[in-house]
Short mmCIF file of C-alpha atoms in Angstrom, two decimals:
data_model
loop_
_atom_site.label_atom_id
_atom_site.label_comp_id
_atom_site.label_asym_id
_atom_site.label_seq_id
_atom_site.Cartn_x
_atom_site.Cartn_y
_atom_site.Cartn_z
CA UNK A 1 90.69 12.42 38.24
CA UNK A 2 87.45 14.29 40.06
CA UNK A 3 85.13 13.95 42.29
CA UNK A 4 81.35 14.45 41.32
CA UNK A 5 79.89 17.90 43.06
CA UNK A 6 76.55 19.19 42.64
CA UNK A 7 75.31 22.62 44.01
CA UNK A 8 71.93 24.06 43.71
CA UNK A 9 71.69 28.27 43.58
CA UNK A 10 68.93 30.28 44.20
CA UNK A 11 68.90 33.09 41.11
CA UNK A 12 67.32 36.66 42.10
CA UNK A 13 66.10 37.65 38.49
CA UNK A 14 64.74 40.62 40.55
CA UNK A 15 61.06 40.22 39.68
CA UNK A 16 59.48 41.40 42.46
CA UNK A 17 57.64 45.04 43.01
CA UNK A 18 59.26 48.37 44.42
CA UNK A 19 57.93 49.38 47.58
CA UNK A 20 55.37 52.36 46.70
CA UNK A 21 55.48 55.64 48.63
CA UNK A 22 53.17 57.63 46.91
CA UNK A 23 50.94 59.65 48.97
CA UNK A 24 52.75 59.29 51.87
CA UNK A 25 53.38 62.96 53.03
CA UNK A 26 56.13 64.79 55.51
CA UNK A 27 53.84 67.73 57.68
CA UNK A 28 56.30 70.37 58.67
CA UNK A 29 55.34 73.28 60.98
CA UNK A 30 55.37 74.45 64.67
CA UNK A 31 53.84 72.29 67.69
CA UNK A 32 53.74 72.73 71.11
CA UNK A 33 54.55 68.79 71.62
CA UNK A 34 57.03 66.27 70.33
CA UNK A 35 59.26 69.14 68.96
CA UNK A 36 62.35 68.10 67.12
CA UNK A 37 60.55 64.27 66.80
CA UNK A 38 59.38 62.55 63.48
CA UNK A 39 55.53 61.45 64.57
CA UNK A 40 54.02 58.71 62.21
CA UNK A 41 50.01 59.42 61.55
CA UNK A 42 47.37 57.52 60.67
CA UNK A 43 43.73 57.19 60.59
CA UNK A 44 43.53 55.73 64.17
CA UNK A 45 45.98 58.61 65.91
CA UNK A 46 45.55 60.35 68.36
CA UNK A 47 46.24 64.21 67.19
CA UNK A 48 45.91 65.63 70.31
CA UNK A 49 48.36 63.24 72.52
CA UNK A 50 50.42 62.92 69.49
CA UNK A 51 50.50 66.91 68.17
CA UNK A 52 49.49 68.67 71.71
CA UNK A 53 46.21 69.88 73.20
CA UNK A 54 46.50 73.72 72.19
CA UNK A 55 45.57 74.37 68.61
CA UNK A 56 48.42 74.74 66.10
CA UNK A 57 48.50 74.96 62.54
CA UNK A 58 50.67 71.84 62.05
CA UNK A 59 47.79 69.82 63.64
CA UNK A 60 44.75 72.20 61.89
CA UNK A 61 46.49 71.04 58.71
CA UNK A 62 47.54 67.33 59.44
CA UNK A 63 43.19 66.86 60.27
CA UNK A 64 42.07 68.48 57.30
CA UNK A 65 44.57 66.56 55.17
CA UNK A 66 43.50 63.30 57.69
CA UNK A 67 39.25 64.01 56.92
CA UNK A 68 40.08 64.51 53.24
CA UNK A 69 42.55 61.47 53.02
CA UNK A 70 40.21 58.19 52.92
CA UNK A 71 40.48 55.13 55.09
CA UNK A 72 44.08 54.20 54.17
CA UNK A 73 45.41 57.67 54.67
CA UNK A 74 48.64 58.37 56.59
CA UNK A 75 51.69 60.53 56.81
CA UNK A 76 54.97 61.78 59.01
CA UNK A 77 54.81 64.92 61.45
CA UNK A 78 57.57 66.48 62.23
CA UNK A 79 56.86 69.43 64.53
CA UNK A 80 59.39 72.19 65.28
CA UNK A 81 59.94 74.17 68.29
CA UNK A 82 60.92 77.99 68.14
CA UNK A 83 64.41 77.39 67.79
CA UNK A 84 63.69 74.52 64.74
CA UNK A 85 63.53 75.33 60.76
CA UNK A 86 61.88 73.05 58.18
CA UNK A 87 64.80 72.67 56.34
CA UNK A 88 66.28 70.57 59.84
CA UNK A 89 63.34 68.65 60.33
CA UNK A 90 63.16 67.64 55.99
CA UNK A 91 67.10 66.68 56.25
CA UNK A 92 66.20 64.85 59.72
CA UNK A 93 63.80 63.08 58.12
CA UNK A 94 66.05 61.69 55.22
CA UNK A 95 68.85 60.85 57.24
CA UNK A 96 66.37 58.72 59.21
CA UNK A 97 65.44 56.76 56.43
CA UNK A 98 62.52 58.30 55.68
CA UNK A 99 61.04 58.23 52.08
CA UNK A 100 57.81 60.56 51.33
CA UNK A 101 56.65 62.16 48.32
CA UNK A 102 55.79 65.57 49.30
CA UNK A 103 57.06 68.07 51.84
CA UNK A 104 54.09 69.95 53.47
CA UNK A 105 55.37 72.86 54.98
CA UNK A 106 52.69 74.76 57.24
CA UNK A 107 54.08 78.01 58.35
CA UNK A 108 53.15 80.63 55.82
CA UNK A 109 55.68 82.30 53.49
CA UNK A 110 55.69 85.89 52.48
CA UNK A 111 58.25 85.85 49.56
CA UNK A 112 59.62 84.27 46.46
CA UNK A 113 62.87 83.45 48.18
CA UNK A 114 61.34 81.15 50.87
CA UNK A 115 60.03 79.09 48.30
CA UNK A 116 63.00 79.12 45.81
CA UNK A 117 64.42 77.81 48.80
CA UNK A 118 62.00 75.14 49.54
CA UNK A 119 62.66 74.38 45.41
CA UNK A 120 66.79 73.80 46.48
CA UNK A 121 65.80 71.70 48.93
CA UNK A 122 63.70 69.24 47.06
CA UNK A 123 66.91 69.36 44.12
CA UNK A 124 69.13 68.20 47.08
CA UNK A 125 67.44 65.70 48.08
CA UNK A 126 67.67 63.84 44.89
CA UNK A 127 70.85 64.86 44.61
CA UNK A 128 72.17 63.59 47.62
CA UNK A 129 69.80 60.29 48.28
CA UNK A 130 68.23 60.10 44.75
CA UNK A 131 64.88 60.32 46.52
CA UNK A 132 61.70 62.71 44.15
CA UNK A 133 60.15 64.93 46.49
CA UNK A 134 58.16 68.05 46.04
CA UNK A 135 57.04 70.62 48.10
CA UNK A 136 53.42 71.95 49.27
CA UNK A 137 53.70 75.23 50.51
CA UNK A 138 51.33 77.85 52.50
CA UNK A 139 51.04 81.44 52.19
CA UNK A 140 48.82 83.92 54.56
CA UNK A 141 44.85 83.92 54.21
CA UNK A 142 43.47 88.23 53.95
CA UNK A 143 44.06 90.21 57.15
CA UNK A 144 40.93 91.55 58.41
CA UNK A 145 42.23 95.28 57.75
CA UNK A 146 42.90 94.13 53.25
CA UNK A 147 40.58 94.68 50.69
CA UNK A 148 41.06 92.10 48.70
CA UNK A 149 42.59 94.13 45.68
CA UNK A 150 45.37 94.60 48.05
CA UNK A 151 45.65 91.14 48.83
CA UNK A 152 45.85 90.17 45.57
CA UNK A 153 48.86 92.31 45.05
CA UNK A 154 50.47 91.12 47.74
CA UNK A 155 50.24 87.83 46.64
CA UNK A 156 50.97 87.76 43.09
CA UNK A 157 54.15 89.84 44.51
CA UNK A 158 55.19 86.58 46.06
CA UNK A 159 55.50 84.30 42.82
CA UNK A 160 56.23 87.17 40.16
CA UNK A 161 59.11 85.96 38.05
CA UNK A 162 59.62 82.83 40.09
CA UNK A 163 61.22 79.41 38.74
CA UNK A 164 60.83 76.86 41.34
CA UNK A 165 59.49 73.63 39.59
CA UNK A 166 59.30 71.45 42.98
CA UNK A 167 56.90 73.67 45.01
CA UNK A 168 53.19 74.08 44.93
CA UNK A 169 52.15 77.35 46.87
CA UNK A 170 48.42 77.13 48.92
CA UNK A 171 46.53 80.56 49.86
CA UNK A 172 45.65 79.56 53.06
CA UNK A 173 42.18 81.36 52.09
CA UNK A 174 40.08 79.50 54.79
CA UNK A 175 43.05 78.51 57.42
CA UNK A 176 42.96 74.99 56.31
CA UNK A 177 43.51 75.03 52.70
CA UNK A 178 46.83 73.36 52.52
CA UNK A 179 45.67 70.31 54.72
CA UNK A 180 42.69 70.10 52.38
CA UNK A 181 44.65 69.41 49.15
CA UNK A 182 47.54 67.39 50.97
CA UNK A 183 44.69 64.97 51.67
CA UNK A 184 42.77 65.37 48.30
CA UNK A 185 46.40 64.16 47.02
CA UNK A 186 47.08 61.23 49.30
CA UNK A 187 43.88 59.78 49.31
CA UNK A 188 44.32 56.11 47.94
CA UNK A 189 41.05 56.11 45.93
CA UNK A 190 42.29 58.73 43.47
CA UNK A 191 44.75 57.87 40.64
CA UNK A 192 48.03 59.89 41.35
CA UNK A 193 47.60 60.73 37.92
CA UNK A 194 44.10 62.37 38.44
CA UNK A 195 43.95 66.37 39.16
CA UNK A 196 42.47 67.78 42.16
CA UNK A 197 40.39 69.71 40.20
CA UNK A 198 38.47 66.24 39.33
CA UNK A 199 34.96 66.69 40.48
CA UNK A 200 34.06 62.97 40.52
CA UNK A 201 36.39 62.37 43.80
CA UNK A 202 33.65 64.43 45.88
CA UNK A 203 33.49 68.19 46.97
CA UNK A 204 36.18 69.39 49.19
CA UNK A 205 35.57 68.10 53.33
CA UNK A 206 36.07 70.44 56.26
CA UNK A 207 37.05 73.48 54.46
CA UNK A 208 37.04 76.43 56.73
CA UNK A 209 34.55 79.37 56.20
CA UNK A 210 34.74 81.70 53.85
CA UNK A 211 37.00 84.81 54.37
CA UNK A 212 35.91 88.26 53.63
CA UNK A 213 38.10 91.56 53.30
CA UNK A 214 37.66 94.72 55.37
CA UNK A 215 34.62 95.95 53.33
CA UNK A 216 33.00 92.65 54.81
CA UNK A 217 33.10 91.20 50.75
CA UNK A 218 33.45 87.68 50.69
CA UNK A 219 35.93 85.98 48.57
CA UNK A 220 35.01 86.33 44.58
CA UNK A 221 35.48 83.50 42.14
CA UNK A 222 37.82 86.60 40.47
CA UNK A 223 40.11 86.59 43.07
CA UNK A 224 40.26 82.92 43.29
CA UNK A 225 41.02 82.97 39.18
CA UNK A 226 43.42 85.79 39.60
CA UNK A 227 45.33 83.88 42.09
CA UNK A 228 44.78 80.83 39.43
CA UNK A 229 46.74 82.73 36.89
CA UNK A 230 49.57 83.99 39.60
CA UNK A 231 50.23 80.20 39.82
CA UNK A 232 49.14 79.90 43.34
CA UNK A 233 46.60 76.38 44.06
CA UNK A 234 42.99 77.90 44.98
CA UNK A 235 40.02 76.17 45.47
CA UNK A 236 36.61 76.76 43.29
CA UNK A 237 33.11 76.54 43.39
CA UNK A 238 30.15 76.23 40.61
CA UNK A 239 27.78 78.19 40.12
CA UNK A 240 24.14 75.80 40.94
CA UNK A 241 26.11 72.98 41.75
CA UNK A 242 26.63 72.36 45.10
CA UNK A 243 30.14 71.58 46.96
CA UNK A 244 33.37 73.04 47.15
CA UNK A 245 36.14 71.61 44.72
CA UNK A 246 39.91 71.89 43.75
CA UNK A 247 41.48 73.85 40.67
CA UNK A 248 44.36 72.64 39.08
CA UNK A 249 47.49 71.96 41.06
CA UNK A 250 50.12 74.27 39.52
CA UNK A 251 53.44 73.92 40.46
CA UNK A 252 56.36 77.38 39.67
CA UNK A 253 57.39 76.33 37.05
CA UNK A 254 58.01 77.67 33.61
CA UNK A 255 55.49 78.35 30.63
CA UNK A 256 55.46 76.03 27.94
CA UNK A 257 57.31 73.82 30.86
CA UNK A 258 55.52 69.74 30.70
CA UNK A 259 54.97 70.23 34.93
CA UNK A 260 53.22 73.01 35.27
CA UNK A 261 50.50 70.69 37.08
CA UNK A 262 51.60 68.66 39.74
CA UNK A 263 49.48 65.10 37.96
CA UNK A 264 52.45 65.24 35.85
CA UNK A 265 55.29 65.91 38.12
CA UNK A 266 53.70 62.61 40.35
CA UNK A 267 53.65 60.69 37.42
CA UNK A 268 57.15 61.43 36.36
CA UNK A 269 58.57 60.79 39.93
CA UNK A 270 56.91 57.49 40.22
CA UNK A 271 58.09 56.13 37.08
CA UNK A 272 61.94 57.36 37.99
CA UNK A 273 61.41 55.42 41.79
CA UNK A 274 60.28 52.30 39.62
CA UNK A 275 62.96 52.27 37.15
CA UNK A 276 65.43 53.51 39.56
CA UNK A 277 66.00 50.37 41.84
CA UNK A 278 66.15 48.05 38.33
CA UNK A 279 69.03 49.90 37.30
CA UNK A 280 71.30 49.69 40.23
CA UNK A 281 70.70 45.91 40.41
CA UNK A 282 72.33 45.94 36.30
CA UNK A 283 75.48 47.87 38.02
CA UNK A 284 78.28 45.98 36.36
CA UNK A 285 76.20 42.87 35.53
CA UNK A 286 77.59 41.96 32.38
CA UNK A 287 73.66 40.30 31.25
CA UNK A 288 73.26 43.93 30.09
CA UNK A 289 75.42 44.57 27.31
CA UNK A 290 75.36 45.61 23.59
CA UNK A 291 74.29 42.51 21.53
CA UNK A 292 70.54 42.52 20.65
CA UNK A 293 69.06 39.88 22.75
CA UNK A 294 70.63 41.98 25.93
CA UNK A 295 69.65 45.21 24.22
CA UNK A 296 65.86 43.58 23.96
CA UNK A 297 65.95 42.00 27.62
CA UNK A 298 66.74 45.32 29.55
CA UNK A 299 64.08 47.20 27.57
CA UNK A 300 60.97 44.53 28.48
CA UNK A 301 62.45 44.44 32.17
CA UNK A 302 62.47 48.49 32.32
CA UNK A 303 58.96 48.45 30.53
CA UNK A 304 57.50 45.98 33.42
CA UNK A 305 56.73 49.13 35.72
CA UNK A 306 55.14 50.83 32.84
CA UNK A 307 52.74 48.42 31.94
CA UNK A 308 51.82 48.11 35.65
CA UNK A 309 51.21 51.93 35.30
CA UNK A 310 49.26 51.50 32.51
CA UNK A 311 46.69 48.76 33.63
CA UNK A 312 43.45 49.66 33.48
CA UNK A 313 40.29 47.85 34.45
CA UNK A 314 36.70 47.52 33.04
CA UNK A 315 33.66 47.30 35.42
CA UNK A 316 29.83 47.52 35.04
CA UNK A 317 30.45 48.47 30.99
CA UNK A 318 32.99 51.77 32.56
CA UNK A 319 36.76 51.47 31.77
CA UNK A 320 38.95 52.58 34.71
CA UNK A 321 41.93 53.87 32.94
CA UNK A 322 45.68 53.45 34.15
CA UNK A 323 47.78 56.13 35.24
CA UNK A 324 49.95 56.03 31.88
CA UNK A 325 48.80 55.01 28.25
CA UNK A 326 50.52 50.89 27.62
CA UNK A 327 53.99 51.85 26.40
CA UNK A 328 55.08 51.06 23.22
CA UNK A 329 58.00 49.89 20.72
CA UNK A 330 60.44 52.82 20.61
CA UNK A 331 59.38 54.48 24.14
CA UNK A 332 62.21 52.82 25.98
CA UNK A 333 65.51 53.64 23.98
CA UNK A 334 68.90 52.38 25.34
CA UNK A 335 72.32 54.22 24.12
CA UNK A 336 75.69 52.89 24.65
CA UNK A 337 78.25 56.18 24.84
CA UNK A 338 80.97 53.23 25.65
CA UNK A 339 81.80 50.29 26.70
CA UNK A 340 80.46 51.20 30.45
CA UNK A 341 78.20 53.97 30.20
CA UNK A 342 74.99 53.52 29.50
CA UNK A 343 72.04 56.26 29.31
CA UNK A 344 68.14 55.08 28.86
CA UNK A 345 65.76 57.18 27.22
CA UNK A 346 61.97 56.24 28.90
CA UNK A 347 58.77 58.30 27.33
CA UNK A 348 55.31 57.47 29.26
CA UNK A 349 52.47 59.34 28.26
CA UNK A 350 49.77 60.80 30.04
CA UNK A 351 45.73 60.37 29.24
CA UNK A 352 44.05 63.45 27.91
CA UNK A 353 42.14 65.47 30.65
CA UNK A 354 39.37 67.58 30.22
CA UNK A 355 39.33 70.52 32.20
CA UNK A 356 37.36 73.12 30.01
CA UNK A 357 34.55 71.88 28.59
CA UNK A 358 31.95 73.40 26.15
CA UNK A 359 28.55 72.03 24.91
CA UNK A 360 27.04 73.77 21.86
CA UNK A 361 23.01 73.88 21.45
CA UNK A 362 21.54 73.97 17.92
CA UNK A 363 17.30 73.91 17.18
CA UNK A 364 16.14 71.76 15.30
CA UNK A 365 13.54 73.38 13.39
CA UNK A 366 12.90 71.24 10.26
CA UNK A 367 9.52 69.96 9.20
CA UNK A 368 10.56 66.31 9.31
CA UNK A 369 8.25 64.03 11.63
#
């Protein structure tokens, strides 16, 4: 005999969206106020009562990145006293709970080994808390006493031969570079997968003046392209157009490498953060397993974030494309190597990007009305 029971459950199919932290941004560098604290930013902040009155160049670089940021722009200070590294306040930050997508570190380097270890760092961090950051780094504008041959040399000296695939590297050419492209990257009106070279998201705002050398020559468009090709981030000008505007973003890494600009790297990461939190919750759920139906399931549940990725939108006749192309059969691939292991194989692809462009001019000189 029995007694009739009913219960009602609630089911989390685990539908709902992963918490975004794209373009929000960890400033790193030496302040006279709040050393040793983690200081969240906005548009509305106070710089001064928040960073100190003196000038520093944590706070020259947080309100170039703030003017160049848009209206939704924000980001994390963390300024260090004379006793405090970067590598303290980035570790600080995690352990706090902190989750940002790049690490902009403002004190200048002056070798290869600073940044490999700014490249470690970054590794760890996934390593340790599985969270995808990379790293913007500075390196020293021309002293007044350089030509700038010999600050060219000294420069390419710093990433000859260097692997570190997680760090960007800014010459801080006019003092504020660095905060200029950390905002060019956060701001909320540009597609993460857009370059900063991209001309349509305006000409660069607040960029200091324009060095010269100690023959009073200001900075050529050569040096800026040598610099280019030494993988550092530089900005550019064109000739008869007006405005100052971004070259590519290149990150140390490898030739031939797939992130050698750091559109690609962002995209990458944010696809890993979306997919990331849908495979803990299949952690020994026993929905996911081998037979087809399963097999089918997971895939269209991993391919959700994609085709958020991919959405585009159409407006006054002009198609805003997604970050991604749609994903497709075959771009999600699931392998069982036994009965608990599982490893997923995820391909998103990029738009083409033109960066060099060439028109060719031919007369017409027939006879034909």
């Amino acid at each position: 005999m029995a007694l009739g029971k009913v219960s009602v459950n609630n089911l989390n199919l685990g539908q709902g969206g992963v918490t975004e932290i794209e373009r929000y941004f960890l400033f790193i560098g030496a302040g006279p106020k709040n050393a040793g604290k983690l200081i969240p930013l906005n548009t509305d902040s106070d710089l001064d009562a928040q960073l100190g009155i003196p000038d520093s160049d944590l706070k020259t670089q947080v309100k170039s990145a703030r003017l160049n940021g848009g209206d939704r722009w924000s980001c994390l200070a963390a300024p260090i006293g004379a006793d405090g590294t970067w590598a303290i306040a980035l570790e600080t930050a995690q352990q706090q709970g902190y989750s940002i997508e790049a690490a902009v570190i403002t004190t200048p380097v002056n070798s290869g080994t600073e940044l490999s270890a700014m490249h470690d760092a970054a590794v760890e961090l996934n390593s340790t808390y599985g969270r995808r950051v990379f790293v913007m780094a500075a390196s020293a504008g021309i002293a007044a006493a350089k030509t700038w041959s010999d600050y060219l040399v000294e420069q390419k000296a710093i990433t000859k031969d260097l692997l570190a695939p997680r760090v960007l590297v800014v010459p801080q050419l006019h003092g504020n570079d660095l905060g200029v492209l950390a905002g060019r990257l956060a701001n909320a009106a540009v597609s993460i997968a857009d370059s900063p070279m991209r001309v349509a998201s305006g000409s660069l705002l607040g960029l200091g003046p324009v060095p010269t050398d100690s023959e009073n020559i200001p900075l050529p468009s050569a040096i800026r392209a040598e610099l280019d090709n030494a993988r550092f981030s530089v900005s550019q000008t064109y000739p008869d157009y007006p405005g100052v505007y971004w070259g590519d973003g290149n990150m140390l890494d490898a030739p031939a490498s797939d992130f050698q600009v750091v559109e690609y790297l962002r995209l990458a990461d944010k696809a890993a953060r979306q997919v990331r939190p849908l495979l803990i919750r299949r952690v020994a759920d026993r929905r996911l397993n081998n037979s087809p139906n399963s097999m089918a399931a997971a895939v269209s549940a991993l391919m959700a974030p994609l085709r958020a990725m991919a959405k585009s939108a159409t407006f006054a006749g002009q198609v805003f494309p997604g970050e991604i192309l749609a994903p497709k059969d075959g771009d999600i691939v699931l392998v069982w190597l036994s009965k608990t292991k599982v490893e997923v194989y995820i391909k998103i692809t990029p738009l083409n990007c033109p960066k060099d462009l060439t028109a060719n001019i031919a007369l017409d000189l027939s006879n034909d009305d």
